[in-house]
Coordinates of C-alpha atoms in Angstrom, one line a residue:
M193 CA 80.4 99.7 81.3
A194 CA 80.6 101.5 84.6
V195 CA 77.7 99.4 86.0
F196 CA 79.3 96.2 84.6
W197 CA 82.6 97.1 86.2
G198 CA 80.8 97.9 89.5
V199 CA 79.2 94.4 89.5
V200 CA 82.6 92.8 88.8
L201 CA 84.2 94.6 91.7
H202 CA 81.4 93.6 94.0
A203 CA 81.9 90.0 93.0
I204 CA 85.7 90.2 93.9
G205 CA 84.7 91.7 97.2
G206 CA 82.2 89.0 97.8
F207 CA 84.8 86.3 97.1
A208 CA 87.2 87.9 99.6
S209 CA 84.4 88.0 102.3
G210 CA 83.2 84.6 101.5
S211 CA 86.7 83.2 101.9
F212 CA 88.1 85.2 104.8
Y213 CA 87.2 82.7 107.5
L214 CA 89.2 79.9 106.0
P215 CA 92.7 81.0 107.4
Y216 CA 91.2 80.9 110.9
R217 CA 90.8 77.1 110.5
N218 CA 94.6 76.9 110.6
V219 CA 94.9 78.7 113.9
K220 CA 96.0 76.1 116.5
G221 CA 95.6 76.2 120.3
W222 CA 93.9 79.7 120.6
A223 CA 90.5 80.5 121.9
W224 CA 88.0 82.1 119.6
E225 CA 88.3 85.5 121.3
S226 CA 92.1 85.5 120.9
Y227 CA 92.2 84.9 117.2
W228 CA 89.2 87.1 116.5
L229 CA 90.9 90.0 118.3
V230 CA 94.3 89.6 116.5
G231 CA 92.6 89.1 113.1
G232 CA 90.4 92.2 113.9
L233 CA 93.4 94.4 114.5
F234 CA 94.5 93.7 110.9
S235 CA 91.0 93.9 109.5
W236 CA 89.8 97.1 111.2
L237 CA 93.0 99.0 112.0
V238 CA 96.1 98.0 110.0
A239 CA 94.6 97.3 106.6
P240 CA 92.3 100.4 106.5
F241 CA 95.1 102.8 107.3
V242 CA 97.7 101.1 105.1
L243 CA 95.5 100.8 102.0
G244 CA 93.8 104.1 102.8
S245 CA 97.1 105.9 102.9
L246 CA 98.1 104.3 99.5
T247 CA 94.9 105.3 97.7
V248 CA 93.8 108.6 99.4
P249 CA 96.3 111.5 99.2
D250 CA 96.6 113.3 102.5
L251 CA 94.4 110.8 104.3
L252 CA 94.9 112.2 107.8
E253 CA 94.3 115.8 106.5
V254 CA 91.0 114.6 104.9
L255 CA 89.8 113.1 108.1
K256 CA 90.9 116.3 110.0
Q257 CA 88.9 118.5 107.7
A258 CA 85.8 116.3 107.7
P259 CA 82.8 117.8 109.7
T260 CA 82.7 116.6 113.3
D261 CA 79.1 115.5 113.1
T262 CA 79.8 113.4 110.0
L263 CA 82.7 111.7 111.7
L264 CA 80.6 111.0 114.8
W265 CA 77.7 109.6 112.9
T266 CA 80.0 107.5 110.7
Y267 CA 81.8 106.2 113.8
F268 CA 78.4 105.6 115.6
W269 CA 77.1 103.3 112.7
G270 CA 80.5 101.6 112.8
V271 CA 80.1 100.8 116.5
L272 CA 76.6 99.3 115.9
W273 CA 77.9 97.4 112.9
G274 CA 80.6 96.1 115.2
F275 CA 78.0 94.2 117.3
G276 CA 76.9 92.6 114.1
G277 CA 80.5 91.7 113.1
L278 CA 81.1 90.3 116.6
T279 CA 78.2 88.0 116.5
F280 CA 78.9 87.2 112.8
G281 CA 81.9 85.1 113.9
L282 CA 79.6 83.2 116.4
A283 CA 77.1 82.4 113.6
M284 CA 80.0 80.8 111.7
R285 CA 80.9 78.7 114.7
Y286 CA 77.3 77.4 115.2
L287 CA 76.1 77.1 111.6
G288 CA 79.2 76.7 109.4
L289 CA 80.2 78.9 106.5
S290 CA 77.4 78.1 104.0
L291 CA 74.3 78.3 106.2
G292 CA 75.7 80.9 108.6
M293 CA 76.6 83.3 105.8
A294 CA 73.3 82.7 104.0
V295 CA 71.0 83.5 106.9
T296 CA 73.1 86.4 108.4
L297 CA 73.9 88.1 105.1
G298 CA 70.5 87.7 103.7
L299 CA 69.0 89.7 106.5
C300 CA 71.9 92.1 106.2
A301 CA 71.2 92.6 102.5
V302 CA 67.5 93.4 103.0
F303 CA 68.0 95.9 105.8
G304 CA 71.1 97.4 104.3
T305 CA 69.5 97.9 100.9
L306 CA 66.1 99.2 101.9
V307 CA 66.8 101.4 105.0
P308 CA 68.9 104.1 103.2
P309 CA 66.2 105.0 100.6
I310 CA 63.6 104.9 103.4
Y311 CA 65.8 107.2 105.5
L312 CA 66.4 109.5 102.5
G313 CA 62.7 109.5 101.6
T314 CA 63.3 108.1 98.1
L315 CA 61.6 104.7 98.4
S316 CA 58.3 105.9 96.8
T317 CA 60.3 107.2 93.8
L318 CA 61.9 103.8 93.4
V319 CA 58.5 102.1 93.3
S320 CA 57.4 104.4 90.4
T321 CA 60.3 103.5 88.1
T322 CA 61.0 100.4 86.1
S323 CA 64.7 100.2 87.3
G324 CA 63.6 100.7 90.9
M325 CA 61.1 97.9 90.6
F326 CA 63.7 95.6 89.3
V327 CA 66.0 96.4 92.2
L328 CA 63.2 95.8 94.7
L329 CA 62.3 92.6 92.9
G330 CA 66.0 91.5 93.3
V331 CA 65.8 92.2 97.0
G332 CA 62.7 90.1 97.2
V333 CA 64.3 87.2 95.3
C334 CA 67.3 87.4 97.6
V335 CA 65.1 87.1 100.7
L336 CA 63.4 84.0 99.0
G337 CA 66.8 82.5 98.4
I338 CA 67.8 83.0 102.1
G339 CA 64.6 81.4 103.2
I340 CA 65.3 78.4 101.1
C341 CA 68.9 78.1 102.5
G342 CA 67.4 78.3 106.0
L343 CA 65.0 75.6 105.2
A344 CA 67.9 73.4 104.0
G345 CA 69.6 74.0 107.3
M346 CA 66.5 72.8 109.2
M347 CA 66.3 69.8 107.0
K348 CA 69.9 69.0 107.8
E349 CA 69.1 69.4 111.5
R350 CA 66.3 66.9 111.3
H351 CA 68.1 64.3 109.1
L352 CA 71.6 64.1 110.8
T353 CA 72.5 62.7 114.2
D354 CA 74.4 65.0 116.6
E355 CA 77.6 63.1 115.9
Q356 CA 77.2 63.6 112.1
K357 CA 76.5 67.4 112.5
K358 CA 79.5 67.9 114.7
A359 CA 81.9 65.8 112.6
V360 CA 82.5 68.9 110.4
I361 CA 81.1 71.8 112.4
T362 CA 82.3 71.1 116.0
E363 CA 79.8 73.4 117.7
F364 CA 76.9 73.0 115.4
D365 CA 73.7 74.3 117.0
I366 CA 70.8 75.3 114.8
R367 CA 68.8 77.2 117.5
K368 CA 71.7 79.2 118.9
G369 CA 73.1 79.8 115.4
L370 CA 69.8 81.1 113.9
A371 CA 69.3 83.4 116.9
V372 CA 72.8 84.8 116.6
A373 CA 72.5 85.1 112.8
V374 CA 69.3 87.1 113.0
F375 CA 70.9 89.6 115.5
S376 CA 74.1 89.8 113.5
G377 CA 72.3 90.2 110.1
I378 CA 70.2 93.2 111.3
L379 CA 73.1 95.0 113.0
S380 CA 75.6 94.2 110.2
A381 CA 73.4 96.3 107.9
C382 CA 74.6 99.4 109.8
F383 CA 77.8 99.3 107.7
S384 CA 75.7 100.4 104.8
F385 CA 74.3 103.3 106.9
G386 CA 77.8 104.2 107.8
L387 CA 78.8 104.5 104.2
T388 CA 75.8 106.7 103.5
A389 CA 76.6 109.0 106.5
G390 CA 80.2 109.2 105.5
Q391 CA 79.7 110.4 102.0
P392 CA 80.9 113.9 102.9
I393 CA 84.2 112.3 103.9
S394 CA 84.4 110.5 100.5
E395 CA 83.6 113.7 98.6
L396 CA 86.3 115.6 100.6
A397 CA 88.8 112.9 99.6
V398 CA 88.0 113.5 96.0
K399 CA 88.7 117.2 96.4
H400 CA 92.1 116.3 97.7
G401 CA 92.9 114.4 94.5
T402 CA 91.6 110.9 95.3
D403 CA 90.4 108.8 92.3
T404 CA 86.6 108.4 92.7
L405 CA 87.3 104.6 92.5
Y406 CA 88.9 104.8 95.9
M407 CA 86.9 107.7 97.5
N408 CA 85.2 105.4 100.1
N409 CA 88.5 104.2 101.5
A410 CA 88.7 107.3 103.7
T411 CA 85.2 106.6 105.1
L412 CA 86.1 103.0 105.8
V413 CA 88.8 104.1 108.2
I414 CA 86.2 105.7 110.5
I415 CA 83.6 103.0 110.2
L416 CA 86.1 100.3 110.9
L417 CA 87.4 102.1 114.0
G418 CA 83.9 101.9 115.3
G419 CA 83.8 98.2 114.6
L420 CA 87.2 97.7 116.2
T421 CA 85.9 99.5 119.4
T422 CA 83.0 97.1 119.9
N423 CA 85.0 93.9 119.0
A424 CA 88.1 94.9 121.1
I425 CA 86.1 95.6 124.2
W426 CA 84.2 92.3 124.1
T427 CA 87.1 90.0 123.1
I428 CA 89.5 91.6 125.7
Y429 CA 86.7 91.1 128.3
L430 CA 86.5 87.4 127.2
N431 CA 90.3 87.1 127.4
I432 CA 90.2 88.3 131.0
R433 CA 87.2 86.3 132.1
N434 CA 88.3 83.1 130.5
R435 CA 92.0 83.8 131.2
T436 CA 92.8 83.2 127.5
Y437 CA 95.1 86.2 127.4
T438 CA 97.8 83.6 128.0
D439 CA 97.3 82.5 124.4
Y440 CA 99.5 85.4 123.2
T441 CA 102.5 84.1 125.1
N442 CA 101.8 80.4 125.2
H443 CA 104.9 79.0 123.4
S444 CA 103.3 75.5 123.3
T445 CA 101.2 76.9 120.4
P446 CA 102.6 78.2 117.1
I447 CA 102.3 81.8 118.0
W448 CA 103.7 83.5 115.0
T449 CA 102.0 81.0 112.6
N450 CA 98.8 81.8 114.3
V451 CA 99.5 85.6 113.9
F452 CA 100.2 85.0 110.2
F453 CA 96.9 83.3 109.6
C454 CA 95.1 85.9 111.6
A455 CA 96.7 88.6 109.5
L456 CA 95.8 86.7 106.3
A457 CA 92.2 86.4 107.4
G458 CA 92.2 90.1 108.5
F459 CA 93.5 91.5 105.2
T460 CA 91.3 89.1 103.2
W461 CA 88.3 90.3 105.2
Y462 CA 89.2 94.0 104.6
F463 CA 89.5 93.4 100.8
Q464 CA 85.7 92.7 100.8
F465 CA 85.1 96.4 101.6
F466 CA 88.1 97.7 99.7
F467 CA 86.5 96.3 96.5
Y468 CA 83.0 97.0 97.8
G469 CA 83.9 100.7 98.1
M470 CA 85.3 100.6 94.5
G471 CA 82.2 98.9 93.2
D472 CA 79.9 101.3 95.1
S473 CA 81.5 104.3 93.3
Q474 CA 80.5 102.8 90.0
M475 CA 76.8 102.1 90.6
G476 CA 75.4 105.5 89.8
A477 CA 72.0 106.7 91.1
Y478 CA 71.1 103.3 92.4
R479 CA 74.3 102.8 94.4
F480 CA 72.2 101.6 97.4
S481 CA 71.5 98.4 95.6
G482 CA 75.2 97.5 95.6
W483 CA 74.7 96.3 99.2
T484 CA 72.4 93.5 97.9
L485 CA 74.9 92.5 95.2
H486 CA 77.7 92.5 97.7
M487 CA 75.8 90.3 100.2
A488 CA 74.6 87.9 97.5
F489 CA 78.1 87.4 96.1
I490 CA 79.4 86.6 99.6
I491 CA 76.6 84.1 100.1
A492 CA 77.3 82.4 96.8
F493 CA 81.1 82.1 97.4
S494 CA 80.8 81.1 101.0
S495 CA 78.2 78.4 100.0
F496 CA 80.7 77.1 97.5
W497 CA 83.4 76.8 100.3
G498 CA 80.8 75.2 102.6
L499 CA 80.1 72.5 100.0
Y500 CA 83.8 72.1 99.2
L501 CA 84.6 71.6 102.9
H502 CA 81.9 69.0 103.2
E503 CA 79.8 70.9 105.7
W504 CA 76.8 69.2 104.2
K505 CA 78.4 65.7 104.3
G506 CA 75.8 63.1 105.2
A507 CA 72.8 65.2 104.2
N508 CA 70.2 63.4 102.1
R509 CA 69.5 64.3 98.5
P510 CA 66.4 66.5 99.1
T511 CA 68.5 68.6 101.6
L512 CA 71.3 69.0 99.0
R513 CA 68.9 69.9 96.3
T514 CA 67.3 72.5 98.6
I515 CA 70.6 74.2 99.5
S516 CA 71.6 74.2 95.9
L517 CA 68.3 75.8 94.9
G518 CA 68.8 78.4 97.7
I519 CA 72.2 79.3 96.4
A520 CA 71.0 79.5 92.8
T521 CA 68.1 81.8 93.9
V522 CA 70.5 84.2 95.7
V523 CA 72.8 84.3 92.6
L524 CA 69.7 85.0 90.5
S525 CA 68.9 88.0 92.7
T526 CA 72.2 89.6 91.8
V527 CA 71.4 89.3 88.1
I528 CA 68.0 91.0 88.7
V529 CA 69.6 93.8 90.7
G530 CA 72.2 94.2 88.0
I531 CA 69.5 94.7 85.4
G532 CA 67.9 97.3 87.6
N533 CA 71.1 99.2 87.8
Y534 CA 71.6 98.9 84.0
L535 CA 68.1 100.4 83.4
A536 CA 68.9 103.2 85.8
E537 CA 72.0 104.1 83.8

């Protein structure tokens, strides 16, 4: 039941992440860097501290008592993850929700799942167990699904005219998008490393009376501060270079409405890791595989939104069949990883 509950929590987190970009579509008159910064303040600063304080007794005291090297390494991985999160938004601009999420998060799933056991020296142990083999098979199937989704994107590129591509995704660019998605996918995996490095913080939170279900919320505060650092520096630089800092005081735009939708996007984004942290605490000895589950659920839900928003409008039937097969393959990978976790338990 613990494993089943963990999978359900990962699914809820995946839904939140796969849906977070939707409120940004309602922001009017602001440049990308402006709404990304405002939304990020809610995602990486306000939400972690508010929900962390509600679920972790003596949150500030826990962070104060945490070993300095643990805090620094957790923050360091958060800064690197921030580069992935920063370019993640660009991938959505160039590829759309469904294709952008699939390529970026597929790579993120692979690196985020395999590097921790490689770093800890336990990969050879996984290969020698049935449960470990199932988990690794699930990772492989996930990679296959991502490849199929990428193929569908290239089929779409060849079939549609420039006007058709940009009718739904204004800045559609397959080459820029894939380059950005690869960069983002690799660095986004650093979030998983940050959770691994921050385990002493989570364990300290439990000693202070935190329910194990919420133990990772203390670690999230530090990781997301690192992510905020990277994103804030870059978006403020763009605000200055492009003189878009006037967006925040431009009364010809619906300023407070824009802030509301940025806040909604920010909190929705944070809930992906709020539930991921809860699900992670339930996965047992094979908790590292939860990253693959999380990424796969995000891809599945974001692909649904991409289809719902007609991002594949005008694509021929072979292309639609290919993207559907890719999504189904990614979902299948979550089932295989779930079986691996069940066998481990």
